[in-house]
mmCIF file of C-alpha atoms in Angstrom:
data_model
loop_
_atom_site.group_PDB
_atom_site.id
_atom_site.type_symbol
_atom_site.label_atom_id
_atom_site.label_comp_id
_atom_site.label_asym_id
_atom_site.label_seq_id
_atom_site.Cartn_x
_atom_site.Cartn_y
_atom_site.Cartn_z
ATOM 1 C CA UNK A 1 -12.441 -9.964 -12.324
ATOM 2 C CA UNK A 2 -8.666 -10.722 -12.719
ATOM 3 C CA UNK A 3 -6.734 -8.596 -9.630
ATOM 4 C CA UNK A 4 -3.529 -6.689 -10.521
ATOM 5 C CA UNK A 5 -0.107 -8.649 -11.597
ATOM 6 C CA UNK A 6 2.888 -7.715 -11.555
ATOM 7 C CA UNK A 7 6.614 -9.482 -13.339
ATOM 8 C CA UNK A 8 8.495 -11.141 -12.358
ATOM 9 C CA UNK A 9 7.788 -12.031 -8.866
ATOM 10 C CA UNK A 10 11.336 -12.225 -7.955
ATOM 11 C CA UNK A 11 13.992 -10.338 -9.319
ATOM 12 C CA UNK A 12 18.321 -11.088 -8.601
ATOM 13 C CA UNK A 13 20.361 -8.795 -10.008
ATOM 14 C CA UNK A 14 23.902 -7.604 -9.648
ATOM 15 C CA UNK A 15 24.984 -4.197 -8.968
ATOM 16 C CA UNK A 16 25.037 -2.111 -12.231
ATOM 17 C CA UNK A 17 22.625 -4.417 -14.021
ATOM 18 C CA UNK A 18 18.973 -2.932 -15.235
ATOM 19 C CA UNK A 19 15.967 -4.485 -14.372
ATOM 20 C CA UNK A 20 12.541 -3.755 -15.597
ATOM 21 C CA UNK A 21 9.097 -4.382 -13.881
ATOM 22 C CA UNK A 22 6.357 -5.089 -15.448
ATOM 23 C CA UNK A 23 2.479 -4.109 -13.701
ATOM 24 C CA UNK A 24 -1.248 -5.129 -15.530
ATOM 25 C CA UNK A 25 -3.586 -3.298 -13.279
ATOM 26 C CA UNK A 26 -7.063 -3.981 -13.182
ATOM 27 C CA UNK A 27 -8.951 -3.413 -16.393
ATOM 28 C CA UNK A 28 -10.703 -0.171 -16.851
ATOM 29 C CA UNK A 29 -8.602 1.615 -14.184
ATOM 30 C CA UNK A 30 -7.323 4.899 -14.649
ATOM 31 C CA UNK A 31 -5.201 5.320 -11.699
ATOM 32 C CA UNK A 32 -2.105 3.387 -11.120
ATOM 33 C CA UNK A 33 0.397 3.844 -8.740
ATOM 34 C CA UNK A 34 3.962 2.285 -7.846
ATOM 35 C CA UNK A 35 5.038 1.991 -4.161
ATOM 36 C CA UNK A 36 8.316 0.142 -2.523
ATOM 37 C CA UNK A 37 9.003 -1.665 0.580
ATOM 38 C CA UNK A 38 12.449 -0.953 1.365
ATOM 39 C CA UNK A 39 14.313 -3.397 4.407
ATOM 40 C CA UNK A 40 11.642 -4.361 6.510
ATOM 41 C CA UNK A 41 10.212 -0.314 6.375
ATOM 42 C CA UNK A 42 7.656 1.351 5.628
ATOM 43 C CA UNK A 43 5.814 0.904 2.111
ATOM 44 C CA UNK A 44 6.789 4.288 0.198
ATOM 45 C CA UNK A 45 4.845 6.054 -2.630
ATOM 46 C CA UNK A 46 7.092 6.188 -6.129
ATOM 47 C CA UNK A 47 4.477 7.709 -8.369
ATOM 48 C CA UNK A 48 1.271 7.701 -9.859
ATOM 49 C CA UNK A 49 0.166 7.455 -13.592
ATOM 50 C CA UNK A 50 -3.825 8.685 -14.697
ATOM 51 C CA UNK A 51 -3.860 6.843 -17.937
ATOM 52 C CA UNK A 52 -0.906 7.350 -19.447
ATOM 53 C CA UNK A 53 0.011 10.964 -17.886
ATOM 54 C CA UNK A 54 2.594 10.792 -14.720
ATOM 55 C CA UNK A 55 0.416 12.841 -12.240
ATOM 56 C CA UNK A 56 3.442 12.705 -9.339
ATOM 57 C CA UNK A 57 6.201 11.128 -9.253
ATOM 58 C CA UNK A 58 7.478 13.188 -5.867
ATOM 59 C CA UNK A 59 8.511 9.659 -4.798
ATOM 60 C CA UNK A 60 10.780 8.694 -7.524
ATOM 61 C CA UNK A 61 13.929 8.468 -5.697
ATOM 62 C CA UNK A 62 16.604 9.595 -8.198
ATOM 63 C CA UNK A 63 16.752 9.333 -12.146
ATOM 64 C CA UNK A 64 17.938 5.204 -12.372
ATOM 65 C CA UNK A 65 14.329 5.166 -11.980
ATOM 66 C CA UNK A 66 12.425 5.343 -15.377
ATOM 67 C CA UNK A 67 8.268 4.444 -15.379
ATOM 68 C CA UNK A 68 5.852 4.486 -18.059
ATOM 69 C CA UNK A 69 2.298 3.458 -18.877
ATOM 70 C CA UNK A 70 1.960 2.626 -22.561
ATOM 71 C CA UNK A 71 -1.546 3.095 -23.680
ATOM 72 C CA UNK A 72 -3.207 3.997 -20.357
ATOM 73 C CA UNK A 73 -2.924 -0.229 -19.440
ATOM 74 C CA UNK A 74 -0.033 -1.989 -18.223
ATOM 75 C CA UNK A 75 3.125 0.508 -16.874
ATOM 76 C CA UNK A 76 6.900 -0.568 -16.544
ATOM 77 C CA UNK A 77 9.395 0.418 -14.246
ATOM 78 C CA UNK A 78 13.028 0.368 -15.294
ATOM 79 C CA UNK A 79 15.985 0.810 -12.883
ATOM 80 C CA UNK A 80 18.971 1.610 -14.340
ATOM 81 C CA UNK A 81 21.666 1.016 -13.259
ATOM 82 C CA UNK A 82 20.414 -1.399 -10.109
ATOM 83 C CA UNK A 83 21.889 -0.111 -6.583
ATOM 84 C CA UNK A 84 22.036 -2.236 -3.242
ATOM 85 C CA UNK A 85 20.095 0.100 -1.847
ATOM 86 C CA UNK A 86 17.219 -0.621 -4.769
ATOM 87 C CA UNK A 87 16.301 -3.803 -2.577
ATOM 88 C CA UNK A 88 12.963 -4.869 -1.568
ATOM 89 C CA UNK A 89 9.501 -5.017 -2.809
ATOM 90 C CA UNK A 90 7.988 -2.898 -5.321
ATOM 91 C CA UNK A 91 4.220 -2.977 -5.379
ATOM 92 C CA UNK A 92 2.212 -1.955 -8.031
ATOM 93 C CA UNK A 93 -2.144 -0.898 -7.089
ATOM 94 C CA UNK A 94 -4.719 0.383 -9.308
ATOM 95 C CA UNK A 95 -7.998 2.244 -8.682
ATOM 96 C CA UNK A 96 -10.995 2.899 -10.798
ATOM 97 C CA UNK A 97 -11.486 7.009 -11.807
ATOM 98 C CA UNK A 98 -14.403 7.252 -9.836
ATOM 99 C CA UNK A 99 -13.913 4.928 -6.721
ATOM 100 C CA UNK A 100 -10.373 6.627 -6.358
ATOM 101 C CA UNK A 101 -10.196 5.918 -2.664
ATOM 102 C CA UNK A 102 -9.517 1.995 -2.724
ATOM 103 C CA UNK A 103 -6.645 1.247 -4.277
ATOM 104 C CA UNK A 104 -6.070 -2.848 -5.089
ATOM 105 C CA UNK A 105 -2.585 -4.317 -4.711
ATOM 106 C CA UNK A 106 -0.691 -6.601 -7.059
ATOM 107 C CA UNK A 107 0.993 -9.168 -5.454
ATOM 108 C CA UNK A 108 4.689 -7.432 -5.799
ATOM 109 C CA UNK A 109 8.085 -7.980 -7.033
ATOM 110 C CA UNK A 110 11.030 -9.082 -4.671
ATOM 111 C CA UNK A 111 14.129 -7.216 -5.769
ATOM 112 C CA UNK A 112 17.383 -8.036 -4.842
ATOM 113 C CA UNK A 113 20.136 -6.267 -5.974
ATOM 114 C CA UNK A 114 23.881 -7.992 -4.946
ATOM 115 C CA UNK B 1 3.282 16.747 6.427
ATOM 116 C CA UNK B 2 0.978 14.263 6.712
ATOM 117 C CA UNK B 3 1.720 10.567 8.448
ATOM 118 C CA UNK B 4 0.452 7.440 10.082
ATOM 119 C CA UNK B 5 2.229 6.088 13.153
ATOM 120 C CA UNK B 6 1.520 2.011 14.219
ATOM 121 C CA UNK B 7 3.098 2.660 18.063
ATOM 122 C CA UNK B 8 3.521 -1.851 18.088
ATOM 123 C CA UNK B 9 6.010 -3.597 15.705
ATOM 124 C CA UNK B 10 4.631 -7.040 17.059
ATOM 125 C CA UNK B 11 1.070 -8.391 18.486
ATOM 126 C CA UNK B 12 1.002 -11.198 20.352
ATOM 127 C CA UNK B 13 -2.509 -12.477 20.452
ATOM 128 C CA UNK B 14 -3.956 -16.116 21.897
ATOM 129 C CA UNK B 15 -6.604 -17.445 19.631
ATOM 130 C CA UNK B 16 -10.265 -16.562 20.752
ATOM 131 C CA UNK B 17 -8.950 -13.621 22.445
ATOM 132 C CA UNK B 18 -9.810 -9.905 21.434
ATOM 133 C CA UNK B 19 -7.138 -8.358 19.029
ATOM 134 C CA UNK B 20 -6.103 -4.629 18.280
ATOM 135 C CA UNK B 21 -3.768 -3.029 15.928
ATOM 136 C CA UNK B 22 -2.990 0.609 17.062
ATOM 137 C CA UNK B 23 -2.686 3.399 14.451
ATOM 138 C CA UNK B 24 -2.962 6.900 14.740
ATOM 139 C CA UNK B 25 -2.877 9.461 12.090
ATOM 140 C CA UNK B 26 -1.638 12.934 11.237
ATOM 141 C CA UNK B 27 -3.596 14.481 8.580
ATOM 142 C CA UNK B 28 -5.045 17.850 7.791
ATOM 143 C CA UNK B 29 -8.554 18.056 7.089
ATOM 144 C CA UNK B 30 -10.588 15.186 6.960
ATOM 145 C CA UNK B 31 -9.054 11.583 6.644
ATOM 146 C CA UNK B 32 -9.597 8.949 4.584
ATOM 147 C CA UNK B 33 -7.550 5.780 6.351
ATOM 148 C CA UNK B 34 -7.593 2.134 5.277
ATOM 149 C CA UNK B 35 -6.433 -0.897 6.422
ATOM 150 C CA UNK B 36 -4.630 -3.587 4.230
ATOM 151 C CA UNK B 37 -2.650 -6.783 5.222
ATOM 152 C CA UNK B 38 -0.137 -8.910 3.803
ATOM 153 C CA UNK B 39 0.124 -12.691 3.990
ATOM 154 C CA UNK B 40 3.301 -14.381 3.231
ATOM 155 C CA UNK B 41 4.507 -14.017 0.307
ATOM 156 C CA UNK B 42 1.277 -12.516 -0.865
ATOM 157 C CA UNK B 43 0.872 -8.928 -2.058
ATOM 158 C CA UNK B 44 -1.370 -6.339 0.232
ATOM 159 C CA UNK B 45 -5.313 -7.194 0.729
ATOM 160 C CA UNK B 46 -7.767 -4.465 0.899
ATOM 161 C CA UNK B 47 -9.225 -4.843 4.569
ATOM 162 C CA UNK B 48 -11.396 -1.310 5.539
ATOM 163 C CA UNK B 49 -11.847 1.787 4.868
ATOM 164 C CA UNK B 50 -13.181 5.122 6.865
ATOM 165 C CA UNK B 51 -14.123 8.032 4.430
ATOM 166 C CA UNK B 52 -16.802 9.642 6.055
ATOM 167 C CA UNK B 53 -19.991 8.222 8.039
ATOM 168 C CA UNK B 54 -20.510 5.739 10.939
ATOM 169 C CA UNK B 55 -17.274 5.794 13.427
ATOM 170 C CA UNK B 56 -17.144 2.280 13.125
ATOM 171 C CA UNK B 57 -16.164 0.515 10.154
ATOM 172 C CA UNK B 58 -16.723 -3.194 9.160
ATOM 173 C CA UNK B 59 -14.569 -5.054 7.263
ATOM 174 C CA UNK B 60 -13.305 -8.168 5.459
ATOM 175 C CA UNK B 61 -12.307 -11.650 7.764
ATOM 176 C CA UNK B 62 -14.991 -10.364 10.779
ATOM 177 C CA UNK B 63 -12.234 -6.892 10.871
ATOM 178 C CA UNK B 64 -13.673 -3.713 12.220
ATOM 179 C CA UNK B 65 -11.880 -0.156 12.614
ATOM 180 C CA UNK B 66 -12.837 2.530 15.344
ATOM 181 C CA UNK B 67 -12.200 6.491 13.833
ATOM 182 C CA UNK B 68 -11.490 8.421 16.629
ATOM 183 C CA UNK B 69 -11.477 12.289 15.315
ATOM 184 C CA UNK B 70 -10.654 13.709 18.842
ATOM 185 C CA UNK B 71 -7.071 10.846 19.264
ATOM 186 C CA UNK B 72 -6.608 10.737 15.449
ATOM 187 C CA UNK B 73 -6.829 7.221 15.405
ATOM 188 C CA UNK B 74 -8.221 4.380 13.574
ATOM 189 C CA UNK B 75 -7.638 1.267 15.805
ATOM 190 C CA UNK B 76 -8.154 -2.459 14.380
ATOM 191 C CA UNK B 77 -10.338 -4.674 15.693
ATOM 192 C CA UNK B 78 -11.643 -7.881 15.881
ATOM 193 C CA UNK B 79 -13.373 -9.961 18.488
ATOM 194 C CA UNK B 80 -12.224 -13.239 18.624
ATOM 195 C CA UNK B 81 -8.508 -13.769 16.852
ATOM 196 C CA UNK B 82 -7.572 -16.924 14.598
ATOM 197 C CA UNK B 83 -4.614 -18.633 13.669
ATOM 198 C CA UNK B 84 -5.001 -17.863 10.613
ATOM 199 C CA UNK B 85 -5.030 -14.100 11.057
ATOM 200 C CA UNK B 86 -1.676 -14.181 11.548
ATOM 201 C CA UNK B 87 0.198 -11.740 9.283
ATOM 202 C CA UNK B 88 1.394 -8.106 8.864
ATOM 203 C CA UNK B 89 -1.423 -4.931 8.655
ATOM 204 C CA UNK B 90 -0.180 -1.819 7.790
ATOM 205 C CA UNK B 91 -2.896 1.575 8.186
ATOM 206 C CA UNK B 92 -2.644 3.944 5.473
ATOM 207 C CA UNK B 93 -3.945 7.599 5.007
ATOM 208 C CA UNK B 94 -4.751 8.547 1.499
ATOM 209 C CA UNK B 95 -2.598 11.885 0.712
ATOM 210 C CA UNK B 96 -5.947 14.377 -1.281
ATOM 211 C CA UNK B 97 -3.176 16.689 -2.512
ATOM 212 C CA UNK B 98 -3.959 20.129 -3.509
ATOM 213 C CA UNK B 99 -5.148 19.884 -6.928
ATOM 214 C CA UNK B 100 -8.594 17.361 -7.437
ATOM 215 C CA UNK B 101 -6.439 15.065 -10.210
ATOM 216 C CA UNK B 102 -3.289 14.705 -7.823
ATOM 217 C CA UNK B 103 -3.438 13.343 -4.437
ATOM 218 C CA UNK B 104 -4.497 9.750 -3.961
ATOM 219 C CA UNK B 105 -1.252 8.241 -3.240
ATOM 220 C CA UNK B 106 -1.090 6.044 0.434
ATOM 221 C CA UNK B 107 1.402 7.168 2.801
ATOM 222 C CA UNK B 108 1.545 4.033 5.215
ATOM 223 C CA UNK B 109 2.553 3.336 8.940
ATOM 224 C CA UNK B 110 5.781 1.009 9.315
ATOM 225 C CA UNK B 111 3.650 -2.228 9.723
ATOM 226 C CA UNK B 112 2.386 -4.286 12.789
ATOM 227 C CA UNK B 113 2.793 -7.833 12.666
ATOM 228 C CA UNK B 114 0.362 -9.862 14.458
ATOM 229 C CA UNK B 115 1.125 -13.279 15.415
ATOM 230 C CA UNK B 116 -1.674 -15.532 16.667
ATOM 231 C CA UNK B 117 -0.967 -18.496 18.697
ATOM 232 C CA UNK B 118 -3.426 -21.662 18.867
#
């Protein structure tokens, strides 16, 4: 069973520019969810998607952020326009409907915004 | 509000020695906590998971977690360290929410990296 990926794997951008990233999850799960690792902190919940339907997106930090989840598969996240503060790793999970509790982690992008 | 706290920013463990990876929670209700660790440049690896049962917990790589209801904590564990253990494990708490379909995001402790020396 192929794990989640996520696009690029390393992003570098300059201030002002828009980036998009791009998250597969694993196939037949409903849930997917966005997180970020800002500086060396904590990883931070953006938002959540149940199919296609944004079920909370309490985390997204301000409007240059822009996800969606075409079809209930793969989701994007757009930043636009690209802060220095946007810097660090976004991760991207998935979990199956049922088995809700154990989400499974792409690998992440590396964002770096100059 | 609901949070995880990992008290150590840095193990230092000697190979074949005992680890542990502090955590303690803040959660109303029952928790469900998880462990997950990163590799370098790798994404996060499901480890454990507590939901409800046994105390202990037994995981991936010969990893086992103690849930302690009374200290809110879920401590990591493993008997005899490797090199190759070396990495960062953050604990997580899985937010239920208030309404069934919402909840389920991770709010995560700051990360404990373990270093493991031969």
């Amino acid at each position: 069973e192929a794990g989640v990926t996520q696009f690029p794997s390393h992003s570098v951008i300059e201030k002002g520019q828009t980036v998009t990233l791009r998250c597969d999850p694993i196939s037949g799960h409903d849930n997917l969810y966005w997180y970020r690792r800002v500086m060396g902190k904590e990883i931070k919940f953006l938002l959540h998607f149940v199919k296609e339907s944004k079920q909370d997106e309490s985390g997204m930090p301000n409007n240059r952020f822009l996800a969606e989840r075409t079809g209930g598969t793969y989701s994007t996240l757009k930043v636009q326009p690209a802060e220095l503060e946007d810097s660090g790793v976004y991760f991207c999970a998935s979990s199956q409907r049922e088995r809700r509790e154990t989400q499974y982690f792409g690998p992440g992008t590396r964002l770096l915004v100059l | 509000a609901q949070s995880v706290a990992q008290p150590e920013d840095q193990v230092n463990v000697a190979e074949g020695n005992p680890l542990t990876v502090k955590c303690t929670y803040s959660v109303s209700g029952n928790p469900y906590l998880f462990w997950y660790v990163q590799y370098p440049n790798r994404g996060l690896q499901f480890l454990l998971k507590y939901i409800t049962g046994d105390n202990l917990v037994k995981g991936s790589y010969g990893f086992e977690a103690e849930f302690n209801k009374s200290q809110t904590s879920f401590h990591l564990k493993k008997p005899s360290a490797l090199v190759s253990d070396s990495a960062l494990y953050f604990c997580a708490v899985r937010d239920k929410g208030m309404i069934y379909n919402q909840g389920g995001k991770l709010i995560f402790g700051q990360g404990t990296e373990l270093s493991v020396k031969p």
